[in-house]
Amino acid sequence: MNSLHAFIKKCNESGLLTRQEIVSMIPPLLLDVKPGNSILDTCAAPGSKTAQLIELMLEGTTGKERVLGKGFVLANDADAHRATILSKQSS
């Protein structure tokens, strides 16, 4: 079990894996996000929900559409420390 834990930790630290609580998975699914939407995420840290919103917004778009898309996600968090984590996760 220690090797599995080490593997998951390494994947999480490298960005290959992101853990997310189910409570953060639900809002993007209920919002019915589409390309071109404008989304304000005010409780965005650590960033997994924000990433999910972006992925849903880009779903079905290709090439030039992705580059020239008119939608956006504005993400922020009231807690400065958590906002710093959000910034690192988003870059």
PDB file of N, CA and C in Angstrom:
ATOM      1  N   MET A   1       0.821  -1.201   0.000  1.00  0.00           N
ATOM      2  CA  MET A   1       0.000   0.000   0.000  1.00  0.00           C
ATOM      3  C   MET A   1       0.859   1.257   0.000  1.00  0.00           C
ATOM      4  N   ASN A   2       2.029   1.216   0.605  1.00  0.00           N
ATOM      5  CA  ASN A   2       2.910   2.376   0.627  1.00  0.00           C
ATOM      6  C   ASN A   2       3.344   2.783  -0.778  1.00  0.00           C
ATOM      7  N   SER A   3       3.565   1.805  -1.667  1.00  0.00           N
ATOM      8  CA  SER A   3       3.984   2.141  -3.025  1.00  0.00           C
ATOM      9  C   SER A   3       2.841   2.813  -3.799  1.00  0.00           C
ATOM     10  N   LEU A   4       1.603   2.388  -3.572  1.00  0.00           N
ATOM     11  CA  LEU A   4       0.458   3.024  -4.213  1.00  0.00           C
ATOM     12  C   LEU A   4       0.308   4.463  -3.718  1.00  0.00           C
ATOM     13  N   HIS A   5       0.444   4.657  -2.419  1.00  0.00           N
ATOM     14  CA  HIS A   5       0.347   6.003  -1.844  1.00  0.00           C
ATOM     15  C   HIS A   5       1.444   6.904  -2.417  1.00  0.00           C
ATOM     16  N   ALA A   6       2.657   6.383  -2.515  1.00  0.00           N
ATOM     17  CA  ALA A   6       3.774   7.152  -3.065  1.00  0.00           C
ATOM     18  C   ALA A   6       3.514   7.509  -4.530  1.00  0.00           C
ATOM     19  N   PHE A   7       2.956   6.558  -5.288  1.00  0.00           N
ATOM     20  CA  PHE A   7       2.645   6.796  -6.693  1.00  0.00           C
ATOM     21  C   PHE A   7       1.589   7.898  -6.835  1.00  0.00           C
ATOM     22  N   ILE A   8       0.517   7.822  -6.050  1.00  0.00           N
ATOM     23  CA  ILE A   8      -0.553   8.825  -6.096  1.00  0.00           C
ATOM     24  C   ILE A   8      -0.012  10.198  -5.701  1.00  0.00           C
ATOM     25  N   LYS A   9       0.806  10.236  -4.664  1.00  0.00           N
ATOM     26  CA  LYS A   9       1.396  11.498  -4.212  1.00  0.00           C
ATOM     27  C   LYS A   9       2.275  12.100  -5.302  1.00  0.00           C
ATOM     28  N   LYS A  10       3.085  11.279  -5.958  1.00  0.00           N
ATOM     29  CA  LYS A  10       3.965  11.758  -7.024  1.00  0.00           C
ATOM     30  C   LYS A  10       3.144  12.284  -8.210  1.00  0.00           C
ATOM     31  N   CYS A  11       2.086  11.565  -8.578  1.00  0.00           N
ATOM     32  CA  CYS A  11       1.220  12.005  -9.676  1.00  0.00           C
ATOM     33  C   CYS A  11       0.523  13.321  -9.338  1.00  0.00           C
ATOM     34  N   ASN A  12       0.088  13.466  -8.093  1.00  0.00           N
ATOM     35  CA  ASN A  12      -0.568  14.695  -7.656  1.00  0.00           C
ATOM     36  C   ASN A  12       0.396  15.874  -7.693  1.00  0.00           C
ATOM     37  N   GLU A  13       1.616  15.670  -7.229  1.00  0.00           N
ATOM     38  CA  GLU A  13       2.615  16.734  -7.192  1.00  0.00           C
ATOM     39  C   GLU A  13       3.057  17.156  -8.593  1.00  0.00           C
ATOM     40  N   SER A  14       3.041  16.225  -9.538  1.00  0.00           N
ATOM     41  CA  SER A  14       3.471  16.540 -10.906  1.00  0.00           C
ATOM     42  C   SER A  14       2.344  17.095 -11.765  1.00  0.00           C
ATOM     43  N   GLY A  15       1.110  17.033 -11.258  1.00  0.00           N
ATOM     44  CA  GLY A  15      -0.022  17.555 -12.006  1.00  0.00           C
ATOM     45  C   GLY A  15      -0.720  16.530 -12.886  1.00  0.00           C
ATOM     46  N   LEU A  16      -0.274  15.283 -12.853  1.00  0.00           N
ATOM     47  CA  LEU A  16      -0.915  14.236 -13.648  1.00  0.00           C
ATOM     48  C   LEU A  16      -2.247  13.795 -13.053  1.00  0.00           C
ATOM     49  N   LEU A  17      -2.419  14.039 -11.766  1.00  0.00           N
ATOM     50  CA  LEU A  17      -3.609  13.610 -11.048  1.00  0.00           C
ATOM     51  C   LEU A  17      -4.069  14.752 -10.158  1.00  0.00           C
ATOM     52  N   THR A  18      -5.371  14.976 -10.146  1.00  0.00           N
ATOM     53  CA  THR A  18      -5.927  15.994  -9.263  1.00  0.00           C
ATOM     54  C   THR A  18      -7.047  15.365  -8.455  1.00  0.00           C
ATOM     55  N   ARG A  19      -6.941  15.479  -7.155  1.00  0.00           N
ATOM     56  CA  ARG A  19      -8.004  14.964  -6.287  1.00  0.00           C
ATOM     57  C   ARG A  19      -9.065  16.043  -6.129  1.00  0.00           C
ATOM     58  N   GLN A  20     -10.321  15.599  -6.056  1.00  0.00           N
ATOM     59  CA  GLN A  20     -11.412  16.557  -5.944  1.00  0.00           C
ATOM     60  C   GLN A  20     -12.526  15.939  -5.108  1.00  0.00           C
ATOM     61  N   GLU A  21     -13.072  16.731  -4.200  1.00  0.00           N
ATOM     62  CA  GLU A  21     -14.198  16.267  -3.399  1.00  0.00           C
ATOM     63  C   GLU A  21     -15.460  16.274  -4.244  1.00  0.00           C
ATOM     64  N   ILE A  22     -16.374  15.382  -3.963  1.00  0.00           N
ATOM     65  CA  ILE A  22     -17.601  15.272  -4.745  1.00  0.00           C
ATOM     66  C   ILE A  22     -18.414  16.560  -4.695  1.00  0.00           C
ATOM     67  N   VAL A  23     -18.354  17.279  -3.583  1.00  0.00           N
ATOM     68  CA  VAL A  23     -19.102  18.530  -3.458  1.00  0.00           C
ATOM     69  C   VAL A  23     -18.618  19.571  -4.474  1.00  0.00           C
ATOM     70  N   SER A  24     -17.362  19.472  -4.918  1.00  0.00           N
ATOM     71  CA  SER A  24     -16.834  20.378  -5.928  1.00  0.00           C
ATOM     72  C   SER A  24     -17.131  19.904  -7.349  1.00  0.00           C
ATOM     73  N   MET A  25     -17.444  18.626  -7.509  1.00  0.00           N
ATOM     74  CA  MET A  25     -17.742  18.080  -8.832  1.00  0.00           C
ATOM     75  C   MET A  25     -19.163  18.395  -9.287  1.00  0.00           C
ATOM     76  N   ILE A  26     -20.048  18.589  -8.360  1.00  0.00           N
ATOM     77  CA  ILE A  26     -21.470  18.735  -8.682  1.00  0.00           C
ATOM     78  C   ILE A  26     -21.810  20.070  -9.372  1.00  0.00           C
ATOM     79  N   PRO A  27     -21.372  21.233  -8.868  1.00  0.00           N
ATOM     80  CA  PRO A  27     -21.788  22.497  -9.502  1.00  0.00           C
ATOM     81  C   PRO A  27     -21.507  22.587 -11.007  1.00  0.00           C
ATOM     82  N   PRO A  28     -20.306  22.228 -11.485  1.00  0.00           N
ATOM     83  CA  PRO A  28     -20.085  22.321 -12.928  1.00  0.00           C
ATOM     84  C   PRO A  28     -21.050  21.443 -13.739  1.00  0.00           C
ATOM     85  N   LEU A  29     -21.412  20.300 -13.196  1.00  0.00           N
ATOM     86  CA  LEU A  29     -22.329  19.416 -13.910  1.00  0.00           C
ATOM     87  C   LEU A  29     -23.751  19.979 -13.937  1.00  0.00           C
ATOM     88  N   LEU A  30     -24.161  20.618 -12.859  1.00  0.00           N
ATOM     89  CA  LEU A  30     -25.513  21.182 -12.789  1.00  0.00           C
ATOM     90  C   LEU A  30     -25.644  22.483 -13.577  1.00  0.00           C
ATOM     91  N   LEU A  31     -24.536  23.175 -13.816  1.00  0.00           N
ATOM     92  CA  LEU A  31     -24.581  24.454 -14.518  1.00  0.00           C
ATOM     93  C   LEU A  31     -24.795  24.313 -16.026  1.00  0.00           C
ATOM     94  N   ASP A  32     -24.608  23.122 -16.566  1.00  0.00           N
ATOM     95  CA  ASP A  32     -24.767  22.892 -18.002  1.00  0.00           C
ATOM     96  C   ASP A  32     -23.894  23.876 -18.797  1.00  0.00           C
ATOM     97  N   VAL A  33     -22.607  23.870 -18.491  1.00  0.00           N
ATOM     98  CA  VAL A  33     -21.635  24.786 -19.090  1.00  0.00           C
ATOM     99  C   VAL A  33     -21.491  24.510 -20.583  1.00  0.00           C
ATOM    100  N   LYS A  34     -21.453  25.588 -21.361  1.00  0.00           N
ATOM    101  CA  LYS A  34     -21.319  25.511 -22.817  1.00  0.00           C
ATOM    102  C   LYS A  34     -20.202  26.442 -23.277  1.00  0.00           C
ATOM    103  N   PRO A  35     -19.619  26.157 -24.463  1.00  0.00           N
ATOM    104  CA  PRO A  35     -18.632  27.085 -25.021  1.00  0.00           C
ATOM    105  C   PRO A  35     -19.240  28.477 -25.157  1.00  0.00           C
ATOM    106  N   GLY A  36     -18.463  29.496 -24.815  1.00  0.00           N
ATOM    107  CA  GLY A  36     -18.930  30.876 -24.911  1.00  0.00           C
ATOM    108  C   GLY A  36     -19.531  31.423 -23.638  1.00  0.00           C
ATOM    109  N   ASN A  37     -19.727  30.570 -22.617  1.00  0.00           N
ATOM    110  CA  ASN A  37     -20.264  31.043 -21.340  1.00  0.00           C
ATOM    111  C   ASN A  37     -19.261  31.939 -20.626  1.00  0.00           C
ATOM    112  N   SER A  38     -19.764  32.822 -19.780  1.00  0.00           N
ATOM    113  CA  SER A  38     -18.957  33.627 -18.866  1.00  0.00           C
ATOM    114  C   SER A  38     -19.259  33.120 -17.466  1.00  0.00           C
ATOM    115  N   ILE A  39     -18.238  32.664 -16.752  1.00  0.00           N
ATOM    116  CA  ILE A  39     -18.435  32.012 -15.457  1.00  0.00           C
ATOM    117  C   ILE A  39     -17.617  32.719 -14.387  1.00  0.00           C
ATOM    118  N   LEU A  40     -18.239  32.994 -13.248  1.00  0.00           N
ATOM    119  CA  LEU A  40     -17.569  33.581 -12.086  1.00  0.00           C
ATOM    120  C   LEU A  40     -17.521  32.516 -10.994  1.00  0.00           C
ATOM    121  N   ASP A  41     -16.317  32.104 -10.622  1.00  0.00           N
ATOM    122  CA  ASP A  41     -16.102  31.116  -9.570  1.00  0.00           C
ATOM    123  C   ASP A  41     -15.448  31.841  -8.398  1.00  0.00           C
ATOM    124  N   THR A  42     -16.233  32.181  -7.376  1.00  0.00           N
ATOM    125  CA  THR A  42     -15.721  32.991  -6.266  1.00  0.00           C
ATOM    126  C   THR A  42     -15.154  32.169  -5.113  1.00  0.00           C
ATOM    127  N   CYS A  43     -15.331  30.867  -5.152  1.00  0.00           N
ATOM    128  CA  CYS A  43     -14.738  29.960  -4.153  1.00  0.00           C
ATOM    129  C   CYS A  43     -13.898  28.950  -4.913  1.00  0.00           C
ATOM    130  N   ALA A  44     -12.924  29.441  -5.651  1.00  0.00           N
ATOM    131  CA  ALA A  44     -12.245  28.632  -6.656  1.00  0.00           C
ATOM    132  C   ALA A  44     -11.088  27.772  -6.140  1.00  0.00           C
ATOM    133  N   ALA A  45     -10.445  28.163  -5.065  1.00  0.00           N
ATOM    134  CA  ALA A  45      -9.266  27.425  -4.604  1.00  0.00           C
ATOM    135  C   ALA A  45      -9.672  26.059  -4.057  1.00  0.00           C
ATOM    136  N   PRO A  46      -8.880  25.039  -4.304  1.00  0.00           N
ATOM    137  CA  PRO A  46      -7.551  25.050  -4.910  1.00  0.00           C
ATOM    138  C   PRO A  46      -7.533  25.011  -6.438  1.00  0.00           C
ATOM    139  N   GLY A  47      -8.662  24.888  -7.112  1.00  0.00           N
ATOM    140  CA  GLY A  47      -8.670  25.030  -8.562  1.00  0.00           C
ATOM    141  C   GLY A  47      -9.229  23.857  -9.350  1.00  0.00           C
ATOM    142  N   SER A  48      -9.549  22.760  -8.708  1.00  0.00           N
ATOM    143  CA  SER A  48     -10.041  21.603  -9.456  1.00  0.00           C
ATOM    144  C   SER A  48     -11.411  21.867 -10.082  1.00  0.00           C
ATOM    145  N   LYS A  49     -12.280  22.567  -9.372  1.00  0.00           N
ATOM    146  CA  LYS A  49     -13.606  22.904  -9.922  1.00  0.00           C
ATOM    147  C   LYS A  49     -13.439  23.870 -11.096  1.00  0.00           C
ATOM    148  N   THR A  50     -12.548  24.824 -10.964  1.00  0.00           N
ATOM    149  CA  THR A  50     -12.280  25.784 -12.028  1.00  0.00           C
ATOM    150  C   THR A  50     -11.780  25.062 -13.277  1.00  0.00           C
ATOM    151  N   ALA A  51     -10.858  24.120 -13.110  1.00  0.00           N
ATOM    152  CA  ALA A  51     -10.344  23.342 -14.241  1.00  0.00           C
ATOM    153  C   ALA A  51     -11.464  22.549 -14.900  1.00  0.00           C
ATOM    154  N   GLN A  52     -12.347  21.989 -14.086  1.00  0.00           N
ATOM    155  CA  GLN A  52     -13.480  21.232 -14.616  1.00  0.00           C
ATOM    156  C   GLN A  52     -14.404  22.149 -15.412  1.00  0.00           C
ATOM    157  N   LEU A  53     -14.652  23.357 -14.926  1.00  0.00           N
ATOM    158  CA  LEU A  53     -15.480  24.324 -15.645  1.00  0.00           C
ATOM    159  C   LEU A  53     -14.859  24.672 -16.999  1.00  0.00           C
ATOM    160  N   ILE A  54     -13.553  24.881 -17.028  1.00  0.00           N
ATOM    161  CA  ILE A  54     -12.859  25.206 -18.274  1.00  0.00           C
ATOM    162  C   ILE A  54     -12.954  24.047 -19.253  1.00  0.00           C
ATOM    163  N   GLU A  55     -12.732  22.837 -18.758  1.00  0.00           N
ATOM    164  CA  GLU A  55     -12.824  21.660 -19.627  1.00  0.00           C
ATOM    165  C   GLU A  55     -14.218  21.527 -20.229  1.00  0.00           C
ATOM    166  N   LEU A  56     -15.248  21.730 -19.419  1.00  0.00           N
ATOM    167  CA  LEU A  56     -16.618  21.647 -19.924  1.00  0.00           C
ATOM    168  C   LEU A  56     -16.897  22.747 -20.942  1.00  0.00           C
ATOM    169  N   MET A  57     -16.343  23.923 -20.718  1.00  0.00           N
ATOM    170  CA  MET A  57     -16.564  25.031 -21.634  1.00  0.00           C
ATOM    171  C   MET A  57     -15.887  24.768 -22.979  1.00  0.00           C
ATOM    172  N   LEU A  58     -14.770  24.065 -22.982  1.00  0.00           N
ATOM    173  CA  LEU A  58     -14.038  23.780 -24.216  1.00  0.00           C
ATOM    174  C   LEU A  58     -14.518  22.506 -24.907  1.00  0.00           C
ATOM    175  N   GLU A  59     -15.361  21.741 -24.242  1.00  0.00           N
ATOM    176  CA  GLU A  59     -15.833  20.478 -24.798  1.00  0.00           C
ATOM    177  C   GLU A  59     -16.508  20.718 -26.147  1.00  0.00           C
ATOM    178  N   GLY A  60     -16.095  19.970 -27.155  1.00  0.00           N
ATOM    179  CA  GLY A  60     -16.688  20.086 -28.475  1.00  0.00           C
ATOM    180  C   GLY A  60     -16.070  21.165 -29.342  1.00  0.00           C
ATOM    181  N   THR A  61     -15.123  21.941 -28.801  1.00  0.00           N
ATOM    182  CA  THR A  61     -14.451  22.965 -29.617  1.00  0.00           C
ATOM    183  C   THR A  61     -13.114  22.411 -30.087  1.00  0.00           C
ATOM    184  N   THR A  62     -12.662  22.889 -31.225  1.00  0.00           N
ATOM    185  CA  THR A  62     -11.383  22.422 -31.773  1.00  0.00           C
ATOM    186  C   THR A  62     -10.604  23.597 -32.331  1.00  0.00           C
ATOM    187  N   GLY A  63      -9.319  23.390 -32.491  1.00  0.00           N
ATOM    188  CA  GLY A  63      -8.431  24.330 -33.160  1.00  0.00           C
ATOM    189  C   GLY A  63      -8.690  25.790 -32.885  1.00  0.00           C
ATOM    190  N   LYS A  64      -9.037  26.512 -33.951  1.00  0.00           N
ATOM    191  CA  LYS A  64      -9.224  27.957 -33.890  1.00  0.00           C
ATOM    192  C   LYS A  64     -10.323  28.348 -32.916  1.00  0.00           C
ATOM    193  N   GLU A  65     -11.362  27.532 -32.814  1.00  0.00           N
ATOM    194  CA  GLU A  65     -12.463  27.825 -31.883  1.00  0.00           C
ATOM    195  C   GLU A  65     -11.945  27.917 -30.454  1.00  0.00           C
ATOM    196  N   ARG A  66     -11.031  27.019 -30.073  1.00  0.00           N
ATOM    197  CA  ARG A  66     -10.472  27.046 -28.714  1.00  0.00           C
ATOM    198  C   ARG A  66      -9.675  28.312 -28.478  1.00  0.00           C
ATOM    199  N   VAL A  67      -8.914  28.732 -29.479  1.00  0.00           N
ATOM    200  CA  VAL A  67      -8.084  29.924 -29.345  1.00  0.00           C
ATOM    201  C   VAL A  67      -8.943  31.180 -29.331  1.00  0.00           C
ATOM    202  N   LEU A  68      -9.967  31.223 -30.169  1.00  0.00           N
ATOM    203  CA  LEU A  68     -10.773  32.426 -30.320  1.00  0.00           C
ATOM    204  C   LEU A  68     -12.069  32.387 -29.527  1.00  0.00           C
ATOM    205  N   GLY A  69     -12.210  31.426 -28.638  1.00  0.00           N
ATOM    206  CA  GLY A  69     -13.433  31.305 -27.862  1.00  0.00           C
ATOM    207  C   GLY A  69     -13.784  32.588 -27.124  1.00  0.00           C
ATOM    208  N   LYS A  70     -15.071  32.858 -27.021  1.00  0.00           N
ATOM    209  CA  LYS A  70     -15.520  34.095 -26.387  1.00  0.00           C
ATOM    210  C   LYS A  70     -15.842  33.919 -24.910  1.00  0.00           C
ATOM    211  N   GLY A  71     -15.895  32.707 -24.439  1.00  0.00           N
ATOM    212  CA  GLY A  71     -16.214  32.476 -23.037  1.00  0.00           C
ATOM    213  C   GLY A  71     -14.994  32.602 -22.148  1.00  0.00           C
ATOM    214  N   PHE A  72     -15.254  32.662 -20.829  1.00  0.00           N
ATOM    215  CA  PHE A  72     -14.147  32.717 -19.869  1.00  0.00           C
ATOM    216  C   PHE A  72     -14.617  32.242 -18.505  1.00  0.00           C
ATOM    217  N   VAL A  73     -13.644  31.883 -17.681  1.00  0.00           N
ATOM    218  CA  VAL A  73     -13.878  31.572 -16.274  1.00  0.00           C
ATOM    219  C   VAL A  73     -13.039  32.546 -15.466  1.00  0.00           C
ATOM    220  N   LEU A  74     -13.684  33.342 -14.640  1.00  0.00           N
ATOM    221  CA  LEU A  74     -13.005  34.257 -13.727  1.00  0.00           C
ATOM    222  C   LEU A  74     -13.007  33.576 -12.367  1.00  0.00           C
ATOM    223  N   ALA A  75     -11.817  33.223 -11.877  1.00  0.00           N
ATOM    224  CA  ALA A  75     -11.697  32.452 -10.638  1.00  0.00           C
ATOM    225  C   ALA A  75     -10.953  33.247  -9.572  1.00  0.00           C
ATOM    226  N   ASN A  76     -11.480  33.215  -8.348  1.00  0.00           N
ATOM    227  CA  ASN A  76     -10.855  33.908  -7.229  1.00  0.00           C
ATOM    228  C   ASN A  76     -11.274  33.211  -5.941  1.00  0.00           C
ATOM    229  N   ASP A  77     -10.627  33.572  -4.855  1.00  0.00           N
ATOM    230  CA  ASP A  77     -10.967  33.032  -3.548  1.00  0.00           C
ATOM    231  C   ASP A  77     -10.731  34.111  -2.496  1.00  0.00           C
ATOM    232  N   ALA A  78     -11.575  34.181  -1.498  1.00  0.00           N
ATOM    233  CA  ALA A  78     -11.481  35.209  -0.461  1.00  0.00           C
ATOM    234  C   ALA A  78     -10.257  35.031   0.434  1.00  0.00           C
ATOM    235  N   ASP A  79      -9.778  33.805   0.563  1.00  0.00           N
ATOM    236  CA  ASP A  79      -8.624  33.505   1.405  1.00  0.00           C
ATOM    237  C   ASP A  79      -7.343  33.674   0.579  1.00  0.00           C
ATOM    238  N   ALA A  80      -6.468  34.578   1.004  1.00  0.00           N
ATOM    239  CA  ALA A  80      -5.254  34.900   0.245  1.00  0.00           C
ATOM    240  C   ALA A  80      -4.350  33.677   0.058  1.00  0.00           C
ATOM    241  N   HIS A  81      -4.210  32.858   1.089  1.00  0.00           N
ATOM    242  CA  HIS A  81      -3.367  31.661   0.989  1.00  0.00           C
ATOM    243  C   HIS A  81      -3.948  30.692  -0.039  1.00  0.00           C
ATOM    244  N   ARG A  82      -5.250  30.487   0.017  1.00  0.00           N
ATOM    245  CA  ARG A  82      -5.911  29.587  -0.932  1.00  0.00           C
ATOM    246  C   ARG A  82      -5.857  30.164  -2.353  1.00  0.00           C
ATOM    247  N   ALA A  83      -5.938  31.472  -2.488  1.00  0.00           N
ATOM    248  CA  ALA A  83      -5.848  32.113  -3.806  1.00  0.00           C
ATOM    249  C   ALA A  83      -4.458  31.880  -4.403  1.00  0.00           C
ATOM    250  N   THR A  84      -3.437  31.865  -3.558  1.00  0.00           N
ATOM    251  CA  THR A  84      -2.074  31.572  -4.026  1.00  0.00           C
ATOM    252  C   THR A  84      -1.992  30.146  -4.550  1.00  0.00           C
ATOM    253  N   ILE A  85      -2.627  29.216  -3.860  1.00  0.00           N
ATOM    254  CA  ILE A  85      -2.668  27.819  -4.320  1.00  0.00           C
ATOM    255  C   ILE A  85      -3.388  27.748  -5.659  1.00  0.00           C
ATOM    256  N   LEU A  86      -4.511  28.464  -5.774  1.00  0.00           N
ATOM    257  CA  LEU A  86      -5.264  28.518  -7.028  1.00  0.00           C
ATOM    258  C   LEU A  86      -4.379  29.018  -8.164  1.00  0.00           C
ATOM    259  N   SER A  87      -3.625  30.055  -7.917  1.00  0.00           N
ATOM    260  CA  SER A  87      -2.740  30.619  -8.931  1.00  0.00           C
ATOM    261  C   SER A  87      -1.698  29.596  -9.381  1.00  0.00           C
ATOM    262  N   LYS A  88      -1.125  28.873  -8.438  1.00  0.00           N
ATOM    263  CA  LYS A  88      -0.108  27.862  -8.776  1.00  0.00           C
ATOM    264  C   LYS A  88      -0.726  26.706  -9.539  1.00  0.00           C
ATOM    265  N   GLN A  89      -1.915  26.285  -9.162  1.00  0.00           N
ATOM    266  CA  GLN A  89      -2.580  25.165  -9.826  1.00  0.00           C
ATOM    267  C   GLN A  89      -3.020  25.550 -11.233  1.00  0.00           C
ATOM    268  N   SER A  90      -3.298  26.807 -11.459  1.00  0.00           N
ATOM    269  CA  SER A  90      -3.833  27.264 -12.749  1.00  0.00           C
ATOM    270  C   SER A  90      -2.760  27.566 -13.774  1.00  0.00           C
ATOM    271  N   SER A  91      -1.525  27.665 -13.335  1.00  0.00           N
ATOM    272  CA  SER A  91      -0.471  28.039 -14.297  1.00  0.00           C
ATOM    273  C   SER A  91       0.120  26.846 -14.987  1.00  0.00           C
TER     274      SER A  91
END
